[in-house]
Structure formats: C-alpha cells, structure tokens
Coordinates of N, CA and C and ligand atoms in Angstrom, one line a residue:
M177 N -1.4 -93.1 -7.4 CA -0.2 -93.1 -8.2 C 1.0 -91.6 -7.8
A178 N 2.1 -92.7 -7.7 CA 2.9 -91.7 -7.1 C 3.8 -91.1 -8.0
T179 N 4.0 -89.7 -7.0 CA 5.1 -88.8 -7.7 C 6.2 -89.0 -8.1
T180 N 7.1 -88.3 -8.8 CA 7.9 -88.9 -9.6 C 9.3 -87.8 -9.8
L181 N 10.1 -87.6 -8.7 CA 11.2 -86.6 -8.8 C 12.3 -87.9 -9.3
T182 N 12.7 -87.0 -10.2 CA 14.0 -87.8 -11.0 C 15.3 -86.3 -10.9
V183 N 16.3 -86.7 -10.8 CA 17.5 -86.0 -9.8 C 18.0 -86.5 -10.8
L184 N 18.5 -85.1 -11.7 CA 19.8 -85.4 -12.2 C 20.6 -84.5 -13.0
H185 N 21.8 -84.5 -13.6 CA 22.5 -83.3 -13.9 C 23.7 -84.2 -15.4
P186 N 23.8 -83.4 -15.8 CA 24.5 -84.0 -17.4 C 25.8 -84.2 -16.8
K187 N 26.5 -84.4 -15.5 CA 27.8 -84.1 -15.2 C 27.9 -85.4 -13.9
G188 N 29.0 -86.1 -13.9 CA 29.4 -87.8 -12.8 C 29.8 -86.7 -11.8
G189 N 29.4 -87.1 -10.7 CA 30.1 -86.9 -9.4 C 29.6 -85.4 -9.2
V190 N 28.2 -84.7 -9.5 CA 27.4 -83.8 -8.8 C 26.9 -84.3 -7.2
G191 N 26.8 -85.3 -6.7 CA 25.8 -85.4 -5.7 C 24.3 -86.1 -5.9
R192 N 24.2 -86.6 -7.0 CA 23.0 -87.3 -7.5 C 22.5 -88.4 -6.5
S193 N 23.7 -89.7 -6.3 CA 22.9 -90.2 -5.7 C 23.4 -90.2 -4.0
T194 N 24.0 -89.3 -3.7 CA 23.5 -89.1 -2.1 C 22.5 -88.4 -1.8
T195 N 22.3 -87.2 -2.7 CA 20.8 -86.6 -2.7 C 19.4 -87.7 -2.9
V196 N 19.8 -88.6 -4.0 CA 18.9 -89.3 -3.3 C 18.1 -90.5 -2.7
Y197 N 19.8 -90.6 -2.0 CA 19.3 -91.1 -0.5 C 19.3 -91.1 0.8
M198 N 19.7 -89.5 0.9 CA 19.3 -88.4 2.3 C 17.8 -88.4 2.2
L199 N 17.5 -87.7 0.7 CA 16.3 -86.9 0.6 C 15.6 -88.0 0.8
G200 N 15.4 -88.9 0.4 CA 14.2 -90.3 0.6 C 14.4 -90.8 2.3
A201 N 15.4 -90.7 2.4 CA 15.4 -91.0 4.0 C 14.7 -90.1 5.0
E202 N 15.5 -88.6 4.7 CA 14.5 -87.8 5.4 C 12.9 -87.8 5.2
L203 N 12.3 -87.7 3.8 CA 11.6 -87.9 3.8 C 10.2 -89.4 4.7
A204 N 11.3 -90.2 4.5 CA 10.8 -91.5 5.4 C 10.8 -91.0 6.5
L205 N 11.4 -90.3 7.0 CA 11.8 -90.2 8.2 C 10.2 -89.0 8.8
R206 N 9.8 -88.6 7.4 CA 8.5 -87.5 7.9 C 7.6 -88.4 7.9
G207 N 7.5 -89.6 7.8 CA 6.2 -90.6 7.6 C 5.5 -90.9 6.2
H208 N 6.5 -90.4 5.5 CA 6.1 -91.3 3.9 C 6.4 -91.8 3.0
R209 N 6.1 -92.8 2.5 CA 6.5 -94.2 2.2 C 7.4 -93.6 1.0
V210 N 8.6 -94.0 0.6 CA 9.8 -93.4 -0.6 C 10.1 -95.0 -1.5
A211 N 10.0 -94.7 -2.6 CA 11.0 -95.7 -3.3 C 11.8 -95.1 -4.0
L212 N 13.1 -95.7 -3.6 CA 14.2 -95.2 -4.6 C 14.3 -96.1 -5.6
I213 N 14.5 -96.1 -7.3 CA 14.6 -96.6 -7.8 C 16.2 -95.8 -8.8
D214 N 17.0 -97.2 -9.2 CA 18.5 -96.7 -9.4 C 18.3 -97.6 -10.8
R215 N 18.3 -95.8 -11.5 CA 18.2 -95.9 -13.2 C 19.9 -95.8 -13.5
D216 N 20.3 -95.9 -12.9 CA 22.2 -95.8 -13.1 C 22.8 -96.8 -13.6
Q217 N 23.0 -97.2 -14.6 CA 23.3 -98.7 -14.7 C 25.0 -99.2 -14.1
G218 N 25.2 -98.1 -13.5 CA 26.0 -98.1 -12.8 C 25.7 -98.9 -11.6
R219 N 24.6 -98.6 -11.1 CA 24.1 -99.2 -9.4 C 24.8 -98.8 -8.3
H220 N 25.5 -97.7 -8.3 CA 26.0 -97.1 -7.2 C 24.8 -96.4 -6.4
L221 N 23.9 -96.6 -6.6 CA 23.0 -96.3 -5.4 C 22.5 -97.5 -4.4
T222 N 22.3 -98.5 -5.8 CA 22.2 -99.5 -5.1 C 22.9 -100.5 -3.8
R223 N 24.3 -100.2 -4.4 CA 25.3 -100.9 -4.1 C 25.4 -100.3 -2.3
V224 N 25.7 -98.7 -2.0 CA 25.3 -97.6 -1.4 C 23.8 -98.3 -0.3
F225 N 23.2 -98.4 -1.2 CA 22.1 -98.4 0.0 C 21.8 -100.1 0.7
D226 N 22.3 -101.0 0.0 CA 23.0 -102.4 0.3 C 23.9 -102.5 1.6
F227 N 24.8 -101.8 1.1 CA 26.2 -101.7 2.1 C 26.0 -100.7 3.5
Y228 N 24.9 -99.7 3.6 CA 24.6 -99.2 4.2 C 23.5 -98.7 4.5
P229 N 22.4 -99.7 4.9 CA 21.0 -99.3 5.3 C 20.3 -98.9 5.9
P230 N 19.7 -97.7 5.4 CA 19.5 -96.4 6.1 C 18.5 -97.5 7.1
G231 N 17.7 -98.7 7.3 CA 17.0 -98.9 8.6 C 15.5 -98.2 8.6
L232 N 14.9 -97.8 8.0 CA 13.6 -97.2 8.0 C 12.6 -98.0 6.7
D233 N 11.7 -98.2 8.1 CA 10.5 -99.5 7.0 C 9.7 -98.6 5.8
D234 N 9.9 -97.0 5.7 CA 9.1 -96.4 4.7 C 10.0 -96.0 3.3
L235 N 11.2 -96.6 3.7 CA 12.4 -96.2 2.6 C 12.9 -97.6 1.6
V236 N 12.0 -97.9 0.9 CA 12.6 -99.0 0.0 C 13.2 -98.9 -1.3
L237 N 14.2 -99.6 -2.0 CA 14.7 -99.6 -3.0 C 14.0 -100.0 -3.8
G238 N 13.5 -99.7 -5.0 CA 12.9 -100.7 -6.1 C 11.7 -100.1 -6.4
E239 N 10.9 -100.2 -7.3 CA 9.2 -100.1 -7.2 C 8.8 -101.2 -5.8
D240 N 7.3 -100.0 -5.5 CA 6.8 -100.1 -4.5 C 5.3 -99.7 -5.0
P241 N 4.4 -100.6 -4.7 CA 2.8 -100.2 -5.1 C 2.7 -99.5 -3.9
S242 N 3.3 -99.0 -3.0 CA 2.3 -98.2 -2.0 C 3.3 -96.6 -1.5
A243 N 4.4 -96.8 -2.5 CA 5.1 -95.8 -2.2 C 4.9 -94.2 -2.6
I244 N 3.9 -92.6 -1.9 CA 3.9 -92.2 -2.8 C 4.8 -91.2 -3.4
I245 N 6.2 -91.1 -3.3 CA 7.2 -90.5 -4.3 C 8.2 -91.7 -4.6
R246 N 8.7 -91.3 -5.6 CA 9.4 -92.3 -6.1 C 10.5 -91.3 -6.7
I247 N 11.7 -91.6 -5.9 CA 13.0 -91.0 -6.0 C 14.3 -91.1 -6.6
V248 N 14.1 -91.0 -8.2 CA 15.0 -91.7 -9.6 C 16.1 -90.8 -9.7
D249 N 16.9 -91.6 -9.8 CA 18.4 -91.8 -9.8 C 19.2 -91.9 -11.6
T250 N 19.9 -91.0 -11.5 CA 20.0 -91.4 -13.3 C 22.0 -91.4 -13.1
A251 N 22.6 -91.5 -14.1 CA 23.7 -91.5 -14.5 C 24.0 -90.1 -15.0
P252 N 25.2 -90.2 -15.1 CA 25.2 -88.6 -15.5 C 25.4 -88.7 -17.0
E253 N 24.6 -87.8 -17.9 CA 23.9 -88.1 -18.9 C 24.2 -87.2 -19.8
V254 N 24.9 -87.4 -21.0 CA 24.7 -86.6 -22.2 C 24.2 -86.7 -23.5
N255 N 23.9 -87.5 -23.5 CA 22.8 -88.2 -24.1 C 20.8 -87.5 -24.8
G256 N 21.2 -86.5 -25.3 CA 19.7 -85.6 -25.3 C 18.7 -86.8 -25.3
D257 N 18.7 -87.2 -26.1 CA 17.0 -88.6 -26.3 C 16.9 -88.9 -25.0
R258 N 18.3 -89.9 -24.2 CA 18.1 -90.5 -22.9 C 17.4 -89.7 -22.0
A259 N 17.6 -88.3 -22.0 CA 17.7 -87.2 -20.4 C 16.4 -87.4 -21.0
I260 N 15.7 -86.8 -22.3 CA 14.6 -86.6 -22.6 C 13.7 -87.5 -22.4
G261 N 13.9 -88.9 -22.4 CA 13.0 -90.2 -22.2 C 13.1 -89.8 -20.2
Y262 N 14.4 -89.5 -19.9 CA 14.4 -90.0 -18.3 C 12.9 -88.2 -17.7
L263 N 12.3 -87.6 -17.9 CA 12.1 -86.1 -17.5 C 10.7 -86.6 -18.3
Q264 N 10.6 -87.0 -19.8 CA 8.8 -87.2 -19.8 C 8.5 -88.9 -18.9
E265 N 9.0 -89.3 -18.0 CA 8.1 -90.1 -17.4 C 8.4 -89.6 -15.7
A266 N 8.9 -88.6 -16.2 CA 9.1 -87.8 -14.2 C 7.7 -86.2 -14.0
N267 N 7.4 -86.2 -12.7 CA 6.3 -85.1 -12.4 C 7.5 -83.9 -12.2
W268 N 9.2 -83.7 -11.6 CA 9.5 -83.1 -11.6 C 10.8 -83.3 -11.3
A269 N 12.0 -82.7 -11.7 CA 13.2 -83.0 -12.1 C 13.6 -81.4 -10.4
L270 N 15.5 -82.5 -10.0 CA 15.5 -81.9 -8.9 C 17.2 -81.9 -9.6
V271 N 17.9 -81.0 -9.5 CA 18.7 -80.3 -10.3 C 20.4 -80.3 -9.2
P272 N 20.9 -81.3 -8.3 CA 22.1 -80.9 -7.7 C 23.1 -80.6 -8.4
V273 N 24.2 -79.3 -7.7 CA 25.1 -78.5 -8.8 C 26.0 -78.7 -7.7
K274 N 27.1 -79.7 -8.3 CA 28.2 -79.3 -7.5 C 29.3 -77.9 -7.6
G275 N 29.5 -77.4 -5.6 CA 29.8 -76.3 -5.6 C 29.4 -75.3 -5.2
P276 N 28.7 -74.4 -5.7 CA 28.9 -74.4 -7.4 C 30.2 -74.1 -7.7
E277 N 29.8 -74.9 -9.2 CA 31.8 -74.5 -9.9 C 31.2 -74.4 -11.3
A278 N 32.5 -73.9 -12.0 CA 32.4 -73.7 -13.2 C 31.3 -74.8 -14.1
G279 N 32.0 -76.1 -14.0 CA 32.0 -76.9 -14.9 C 30.2 -77.4 -14.5
S280 N 30.2 -77.5 -13.5 CA 28.6 -77.8 -12.9 C 27.1 -76.9 -13.5
V281 N 27.9 -75.2 -13.3 CA 27.0 -74.3 -13.8 C 27.1 -74.4 -15.2
L282 N 28.3 -74.6 -15.9 CA 27.9 -74.3 -17.4 C 27.5 -75.8 -18.0
A283 N 27.3 -76.5 -17.4 CA 25.5 -77.4 -17.9 C 24.7 -77.5 -18.1
L284 N 24.4 -76.5 -17.7 CA 22.7 -76.4 -17.0 C 21.8 -75.3 -18.2
P285 N 22.7 -74.7 -19.2 CA 21.9 -74.9 -20.4 C 21.1 -76.0 -21.2
L286 N 22.4 -76.8 -21.0 CA 21.7 -77.8 -21.5 C 20.7 -78.7 -21.1
L287 N 20.6 -78.6 -19.7 CA 19.8 -79.5 -19.2 C 18.7 -78.5 -19.4
L288 N 19.0 -77.6 -19.2 CA 17.2 -76.7 -19.5 C 16.7 -76.9 -20.7
D289 N 17.5 -77.3 -21.4 CA 17.1 -77.2 -23.6 C 15.9 -78.5 -23.7
W290 N 17.3 -79.3 -22.7 CA 16.3 -81.0 -22.7 C 15.1 -80.6 -21.3
L291 N 14.9 -80.0 -20.6 CA 13.7 -80.6 -19.5 C 12.8 -79.6 -21.0
E292 N 13.1 -78.9 -21.8 CA 12.2 -77.7 -22.6 C 11.9 -78.4 -23.7
Q293 N 12.3 -79.4 -24.3 CA 12.1 -80.6 -25.5 C 10.8 -81.8 -25.1
A294 N 11.5 -82.0 -23.6 CA 10.6 -83.1 -22.7 C 9.1 -82.8 -22.6
R295 N 8.9 -81.1 -22.0 CA 7.5 -80.7 -22.4 C 6.6 -81.6 -21.0
G296 N 7.8 -82.5 -20.1 CA 6.9 -83.5 -18.8 C 7.7 -82.9 -17.4
A297 N 8.3 -82.8 -17.0 CA 8.8 -82.7 -15.7 C 8.7 -81.2 -15.1
R298 N 8.1 -80.3 -14.4 CA 8.7 -79.2 -14.2 C 10.3 -79.3 -13.0
L299 N 10.8 -77.8 -12.9 CA 12.5 -78.2 -12.5 C 11.1 -77.5 -10.7
L300 N 11.9 -78.7 -10.1 CA 11.7 -78.5 -9.0 C 12.7 -77.2 -8.3
G301 N 14.2 -77.7 -8.9 CA 15.3 -76.4 -8.3 C 16.6 -76.8 -8.6
F302 N 17.1 -76.2 -8.0 CA 18.7 -76.6 -8.3 C 19.0 -76.3 -6.8
L303 N 19.8 -77.5 -6.2 CA 20.5 -77.7 -4.9 C 22.0 -77.9 -5.1
P304 N 22.8 -76.6 -4.8 CA 24.1 -76.6 -4.8 C 24.5 -78.2 -3.6
T305 N 25.2 -78.6 -3.8 CA 26.3 -79.5 -3.2 C 27.7 -79.4 -3.0
M306 N 28.5 -79.8 -1.8 CA 29.6 -80.1 -1.8 C 30.1 -78.6 -1.5
Y307 N 29.0 -77.3 -1.4 CA 29.7 -76.4 -0.9 C 30.3 -76.0 0.1
K308 N 31.9 -75.3 -0.6 CA 32.5 -75.0 -0.1 C 32.3 -73.2 0.7
S309 N 31.7 -72.8 2.0 CA 31.9 -71.2 1.9 C 32.6 -69.9 1.7
R310 N 33.3 -71.0 1.8 CA 35.0 -69.9 2.7 C 35.5 -70.1 0.7
R311 N 34.9 -70.5 0.1 CA 35.5 -70.7 -1.1 C 35.1 -69.2 -2.3
G312 N 35.8 -68.6 -2.7 CA 35.1 -67.5 -3.3 C 34.9 -67.9 -4.6
D313 N 34.9 -69.0 -5.4 CA 34.2 -68.9 -6.3 C 33.4 -69.5 -6.4
S314 N 32.9 -69.8 -5.1 CA 31.5 -70.8 -5.0 C 30.5 -69.8 -4.5
R315 N 30.6 -68.6 -4.1 CA 30.2 -67.3 -4.6 C 29.8 -67.2 -5.3
Q316 N 31.1 -67.2 -6.1 CA 30.5 -66.4 -7.3 C 29.6 -67.4 -8.1
W317 N 29.9 -68.2 -8.1 CA 29.0 -69.4 -9.3 C 27.5 -69.7 -8.5
L318 N 27.2 -69.5 -7.2 CA 26.5 -69.5 -6.5 C 25.2 -68.2 -7.2
D319 N 25.8 -67.3 -7.3 CA 25.4 -65.9 -8.0 C 25.1 -66.5 -9.2
E320 N 25.6 -66.9 -10.1 CA 25.3 -66.9 -11.3 C 24.3 -67.9 -11.4
L321 N 24.4 -68.6 -10.4 CA 22.9 -70.5 -10.7 C 21.8 -69.3 -10.2
E322 N 22.2 -68.1 -9.3 CA 20.8 -68.0 -8.5 C 20.1 -66.8 -10.5
R323 N 21.3 -66.5 -11.1 CA 20.9 -66.0 -12.2 C 19.7 -66.4 -13.0
L324 N 20.6 -67.6 -13.0 CA 19.9 -68.8 -14.0 C 18.6 -68.8 -13.7
A325 N 18.9 -69.6 -11.9 CA 17.3 -70.0 -11.8 C 16.4 -68.7 -12.0
A326 N 17.0 -67.4 -11.8 CA 16.0 -66.2 -11.6 C 15.4 -66.1 -13.5
T327 N 16.1 -66.3 -14.1 CA 15.6 -66.5 -15.7 C 14.6 -67.5 -15.9
T328 N 15.0 -68.4 -15.3 CA 14.3 -70.3 -15.2 C 13.4 -70.1 -15.1
G329 N 12.7 -69.2 -13.7 CA 11.7 -69.0 -12.9 C 11.8 -70.1 -12.0
T330 N 13.0 -70.9 -11.4 CA 13.2 -71.2 -10.5 C 13.7 -70.8 -9.4
R331 N 14.0 -72.4 -8.3 CA 14.5 -71.3 -7.3 C 15.8 -72.1 -7.2
V332 N 16.4 -71.9 -5.7 CA 17.7 -72.3 -5.1 C 17.5 -72.7 -4.0
F333 N 17.6 -73.9 -4.2 CA 17.9 -74.4 -2.3 C 19.0 -74.1 -1.9
S334 N 18.7 -73.8 -0.5 CA 20.2 -73.8 0.6 C 21.3 -74.9 0.1
P335 N 22.2 -74.2 0.5 CA 22.8 -75.6 0.1 C 23.8 -76.5 0.8
I336 N 24.0 -77.5 0.4 CA 24.7 -79.0 1.1 C 25.8 -78.3 1.6
G337 N 26.5 -78.2 2.7 CA 28.0 -78.5 2.7 C 28.5 -79.5 2.1
D338 N 29.9 -79.2 2.5 CA 30.7 -80.1 1.7 C 31.4 -80.8 3.6
L339 N 30.8 -82.1 3.1 CA 30.6 -82.6 4.7 C 30.7 -84.3 5.2
A340 N 31.5 -84.7 5.2 CA 32.8 -85.7 5.6 C 31.7 -87.3 6.1
S341 N 30.6 -86.3 6.8 CA 28.9 -87.3 7.3 C 28.5 -87.9 6.2
L342 N 28.4 -86.8 5.3 CA 27.8 -87.5 4.4 C 28.2 -88.5 3.4
A343 N 29.5 -88.3 3.2 CA 29.8 -89.0 2.4 C 30.0 -90.6 2.7
T344 N 29.8 -90.5 4.3 CA 30.1 -92.3 4.8 C 28.3 -92.6 4.7
F345 N 27.6 -91.5 4.2 CA 25.8 -91.5 5.0 C 25.3 -92.4 5.8
R346 N 25.8 -90.9 6.4 CA 25.3 -91.1 8.1 C 23.8 -90.6 7.9
L347 N 23.0 -90.8 8.2 CA 21.4 -90.1 9.0 C 21.7 -88.8 9.2
E348 N 22.5 -89.3 11.4 CA 21.9 -88.4 12.3 C 22.8 -86.5 12.0
A349 N 21.7 -85.7 11.9 CA 22.5 -84.7 11.1 C 22.6 -84.4 9.9
H350 N 22.3 -84.9 9.5 CA 22.3 -84.7 7.6 C 22.0 -83.9 7.6
P351 N 21.9 -82.5 6.4 CA 21.6 -81.3 6.2 C 20.1 -81.3 5.5
Y352 N 19.3 -82.7 5.2 CA 18.8 -82.8 3.6 C 17.4 -82.1 4.3
A353 N 17.2 -81.6 5.6 CA 15.5 -81.5 6.5 C 14.9 -80.1 5.1
A354 N 16.0 -79.5 5.3 CA 14.8 -78.3 4.3 C 14.5 -78.2 3.3
L355 N 15.4 -79.1 2.1 CA 14.9 -79.9 1.0 C 13.7 -80.8 1.2
A356 N 14.1 -81.5 2.3 CA 13.1 -81.9 2.4 C 11.2 -81.0 2.6
A357 N 11.3 -80.7 3.3 CA 10.0 -79.6 3.4 C 9.7 -79.2 2.1
A358 N 10.9 -78.3 1.4 CA 10.1 -77.7 0.3 C 9.5 -79.0 -0.4
V359 N 10.6 -79.7 -0.2 CA 10.0 -81.4 -1.8 C 8.3 -82.0 -0.7
E360 N 8.3 -81.7 -0.3 CA 7.4 -82.2 0.5 C 5.9 -80.9 0.2
E361 N 6.8 -80.3 0.2 CA 5.2 -78.6 0.3 C 5.0 -79.2 -1.4
V362 N 5.8 -78.8 -2.2 CA 5.5 -79.4 -3.5 C 4.8 -80.8 -4.1
L363 N 5.8 -81.9 -3.2 CA 4.6 -83.6 -3.6 C 3.8 -84.0 -2.8
V364 N 3.9 -83.8 -1.4 CA 2.9 -84.3 -1.3 C 1.2 -83.3 -0.7
A365 N 2.0 -81.8 -0.6 CA 0.5 -81.3 -0.3 C -0.1 -80.7 -1.6
A366 N 0.4 -80.7 -2.6 CA 0.1 -80.4 -4.0 C 0.9 -81.3 -4.8
P367 N 0.0 -82.6 -5.2 CA 0.8 -83.4 -6.0 C 0.2 -83.4 -7.1
V368 N 0.8 -83.6 -7.9 CA 0.6 -83.0 -9.7 C -0.5 -83.9 -9.8
Ligands
LIG630 N1 27.6 -82.5 0.4 C1 28.7 -83.8 0.0 N2 29.8 -83.1 1.4 C2 30.5 -84.4 1.0 N3 30.8 -85.3 -0.5 C3 29.9 -85.4 -0.8 C4 28.9 -84.5 -0.3 N4 27.5 -84.8 -1.5 C5 28.5 -86.7 -2.3 N5 29.4 -86.0 -1.5 C6 30.8 -87.2 -1.9 O1 31.3 -87.0 -3.3 C7 31.2 -88.2 -4.4 C8 29.3 -88.0 -5.3 O2 28.8 -88.2 -4.8 P1 27.6 -88.7 -5.4 O3 27.7 -90.0 -5.5 O4 26.5 -88.6 -4.5 O5 28.0 -87.9 -6.9 P2 26.7 -88.5 -8.3 O6 26.2 -87.5 -8.7 O7 25.8 -89.8 -8.2 O8 27.7 -89.1 -8.9 P3 28.3 -90.1 -10.1 O9 28.3 -89.4 -11.3 O10 29.1 -91.6 -9.6 O11 26.7 -90.8 -10.3 C9 30.5 -89.4 -3.4 O12 32.0 -90.1 -2.5 C10 30.2 -88.6 -2.1 O13 30.3 -89.0 -0.8
LIG631 MG1 25.9 -91.5 -8.7

C-alpha cells in the first residue's frame, strides 16, 4: 500500500503543483517510485507534466500499483466537505504557504479546522514557498507561521526561495532536496 501525501491549501497560486512536481522528482531521483495524482479539475499539473516531462522512470503521472508514494495535487479549496474528503484519503498533509504573506498564513486556521474534522491525515508541516528573504514582511509572517506551527505541534520546513528556474520546471539545482529528505524519513523509513 502506497503512502498518500496530499498537498493542499485553501488559496490558489501558493505553489501546490510546483511542490508536487519537484518533490516527486526529488524522491524519484532518490530511487523511490512515485505516483503524482492530479485532483485539480483545472489539470494544471497534468499539462505541465506533459509539456515538461521530468524524464525519470520512477516518476509517473496517475495511479501506479508499484508506487510507494502517492503525492496528490489539489485545487484551491474553500469547500470544507471536499477538503475533508481529501484529508480522509490521505496519510499526510503538506501545506505550501506562499510568501509567507498575510493571505496565505491567515487562511491556515481554516485548514487546521478541516484537518481536525477529518481525523485522518497527519500534518507533515508548512512549506514556505516563493520566499523573498529581503522582504521585511516575509520575515514577520514566517515568525507568525512558526508560532502557529508550534501551537499545532508541527514544523516549518526551510523556505523555498522565489526562483525563476522553478517556474520553468527545471530540475537542476532545484531546492526541494531538504524537503525530500524529511519526507523520505517520515514516509519511507516509517510508513504509516
Ligand atoms: N519557488 C517558486 N519560485 C518562483 N515561482 C514559483 C515558485 N513556486 C511556484 N512558482 C510559480 O508560481 C505560480 C503558482 O505556482 P503553482 O502553480 O505551483 O501553485 P498552485 O498552488 O498549484 O496554483 P493553482 O491555484 O493554479 O493550482 C506558477 O507560475 C509557478 O511557476
Ligand atoms: Mg496547482
């Protein structure tokens, strides 16, 4: 049985699909067989995957019986019942937080409420994306995110910078290795 990691956040454009693609690629490069599941009706991940095929034998789009990890991409979700449905099918939830900035952080209590109601997925952590270290309020919202993580009993992963190479889905020198190592530890070394 594959472990399912669902990537979600109530807002759009926070870096979900990029995270699914890059994390999947990094885990596949480490020798794990990974299935990327596109649950966004907009099918943006599918289009990107077809246009920029990662070219890794162990990274497939769609269900795959030999995958040990399923990474699920979702649409921006404001419907609680649907979000809870996703979470009930997941072992782990990973939450990309763009910025961090006000809009991405302030939506998190809603997501935490869904997680509690779902009583299924465990929260792997918050992943700051498109981080601009020189922007003053990014630092402030990162601190806020750390506080929220501490009260929730989860972690904040090292921020993924705001990088043009990620927007063009280039795998060289992408910054997802640290996240992959953490995911590998939890998902592979100690599957649910
Ligand atoms: N770390 C990053 N640095 C620079 N650009 C990024 C980064 N991560 C994502 N992007 C870009 O930001 C935009 C939104 O990212 P992405 O599509 O991954 O988010 P999403 O949450 O899946 O959005 P949607 O709501 O459309 O599904 C895209 O143009 C993507 O290329
Ligand atoms: Mg997306």
